[in-house]
Amino acid sequence: MKKIFLLTLLPLQLLAQPFSKQEISRWEKQAQQVTIIRDNYGVPHIYGKTDADAVFGLMYAQCEDDFKRVELNYIDKLGRTAEINGEPTLAWDLLNRILFDSVAAINDYNNSPAWMKKLCNAFADGINYYLLKNPGTRPALLHRFKPWYPYLWTDGSINAINTSGITESEFTKFYLDSNVVAVAKKRDEEEVVTGSNGFAIAPKITESGNAILYINPHVTFYFRPEVHMNSEEGLNVYGAVTWGQFFVYQGFNQHCGWMHTSSHVDAADTYIEKISKNGSRWVYQYENKSRTVTEKKITLRYHPGSGGLSSKTITVLFTHHGPVMAQRNGQYLSVRADNRLMNGLLQCWLRNKAGSFADFKKTLDLKGNISNNTVYADAEGNIGYWHGNRIPVRNTKYDWANPVDGSIAATEWKGYHTTDQVVHSINPVNGWLQNCNSTPYTVAGSNSPKQKDYPSYMAPDEENFRGINAVRVLGEENKYTVEKVIKAGYDTRLDAFEVLIPALIRRCELSDLPSANSELFCQAMTILQQWDYKCSENSVATTLAVHLGEKMLPAISQVKVPGNEKAGFVEKTKEFSSHLPADISFTVVEVLKELEKKYGKWNIPWGEVNRFQRISSDIDHKFDDSQPSIPVGFVSSTWGMLPSYSSRTFPGTKKRYGVDGNSFICAVEFGKKIKARSLLAGGESGNENSKHFFDQGLMYSKGEFKEVLFYKEDVLKHVERSYHPGE
């Protein structure tokens, strides 16, 4: 019998259900059990009698600060962006509907432990109470939030989608039979090129004898606000929360802290399926037997540009491995990946309340962290690193970096690796750990885990220039303080240019230029020769190097490294530098002329070009050269920059404006009492009229941190406003 499941949203769900008197009465009662204290930077410190009260207050506070971002993240995971953006985002919606199945999310909510169900209910209640008390807020689509929504998105990172190498165009063409209807750009995702940084410093190399953790996610600006949650049930957690989620994703409590960095751990696989049509049904071969392909009809709604919503129904194919995602070289490809699971949400909450190293390790044993590594430190003096968390056990005779034969049992997963089996390092003798989305085999310098001890699929990550810089920087100090850790995290050396610029200078010395360009060229070369490879606002060399580097990037990406088919950016850069083309000097002149044309002079300081500006609450960034902006001395971490700042020009602008990189940054020392300092890109509020919209902008541009107010007695000394939700 053909298996057909309908995965359509019921029409009734599109309509706002009025809030009942019973609901309103319950919310008002719970609101009285919650106090939100806004400090002098607008950071919400939420105090509740129960954990559920704290969640209720957190969601209310998030909506106050930026309801648009809260709502968008759930519109995204519900697969409903095309109802706003129209047909061009249909493929993105389809992908989300396949991988983040609402029916499965509802089932997980219904089967949740009672304590988690209370938190999920408080999540929905807090947002719905905000909508009740703020009728001026007009949702784009979601007029009532449901308690099962958190199970749509059980990882803390919005980009936890793993399609195991299936490209957007392949997926779009396969299901929508179009090269025009493109998958929507992923908004607010982890910065793919530049990633994040995490450092853990052991007591043996700190001045106080306490462990220190450096938390430095790189995401789209304004993607994560800074929050503090407390309850009389033992919750006291501080850090960054992704809009719309009710747990601190990267942060600390009084016992321990955690930082997540994106990973290339192979946690998903592509299978070649032998699929064919047998009459009116699809079948596939497995162990020499025929199996029926499961078909699921998914109805997507989209805004056609005028009038009401239109709809399109797509039949999605599934084998026992997972959804069929593409057809490549005549072969059907399915993907097995755990993009959404109950344990992910449980783990995210339970680590917020971990009271020891043993407690934290138990949360890792849930294997719910789908997409990330973990850098850890605690009050007991431990530091730790785990490269990935949910990693399938596989037969090592197969190349899991490429599609494998799905018709045989030998390629099935054999369960999951235990926490002790993944690449990890606990309390290394050197006293520090680092990860910058780089290989775990340099996580503790020469004391790192050895690659030969692990299967290749477990850590295919290449080294990057940030990782090289972090290893160098962390080895230069043995009496760390919070301030010294921040200084290390803000090291401005650009390791990539330590490779590229000397090679460029040597090659250009052998080149002949037309006399008309020789003086200009020599002046630029002199500036680069005298450069210390550190970026800054006043550095002309930084301007030259970044623009030259961007000019060379396409060629670097195409480099073939002999004997290393999987070479990463570091190895490709080194290979490129050893064989620079003879006409590279003309590239230098070309860059100088482009700078002169755009800015009126080629020798312009980097801070005049590179700016930080926030003038709009729109999620899609808007910039204007005529409006005030702040100079920034940082560059993209593509070049080895630890405090990443990715900038570019936009239509109508000559100056470059930052869009992602350093977001929430925090250094925390664990001892008898927490000591921490933090910084947030721009400000806490998404409201243009709030004084906290951009009050940390200048601080951000200079790396000037504020004191974290972790204890209530300190919070009460800096109260800007204290209130119950709804007041």
mmCIF file of C-alpha atoms in Angstrom, residues 623 648-653:
data_model
loop_
_atom_site.group_PDB
_atom_site.id
_atom_site.type_symbol
_atom_site.label_atom_id
_atom_site.label_comp_id
_atom_site.label_asym_id
_atom_site.label_seq_id
_atom_site.Cartn_x
_atom_site.Cartn_y
_atom_site.Cartn_z
ATOM 1 C CA PHE A 623 23.260 51.822 5.642
ATOM 2 C CA ARG A 648 31.343 45.368 2.821
ATOM 3 C CA THR A 649 29.842 48.104 0.719
ATOM 4 C CA PHE A 650 26.128 48.219 -0.043
ATOM 5 C CA PRO A 651 24.074 49.720 -2.883
ATOM 6 C CA GLY A 652 24.416 53.475 -2.564
ATOM 7 C CA THR A 653 27.407 53.398 -0.176
#
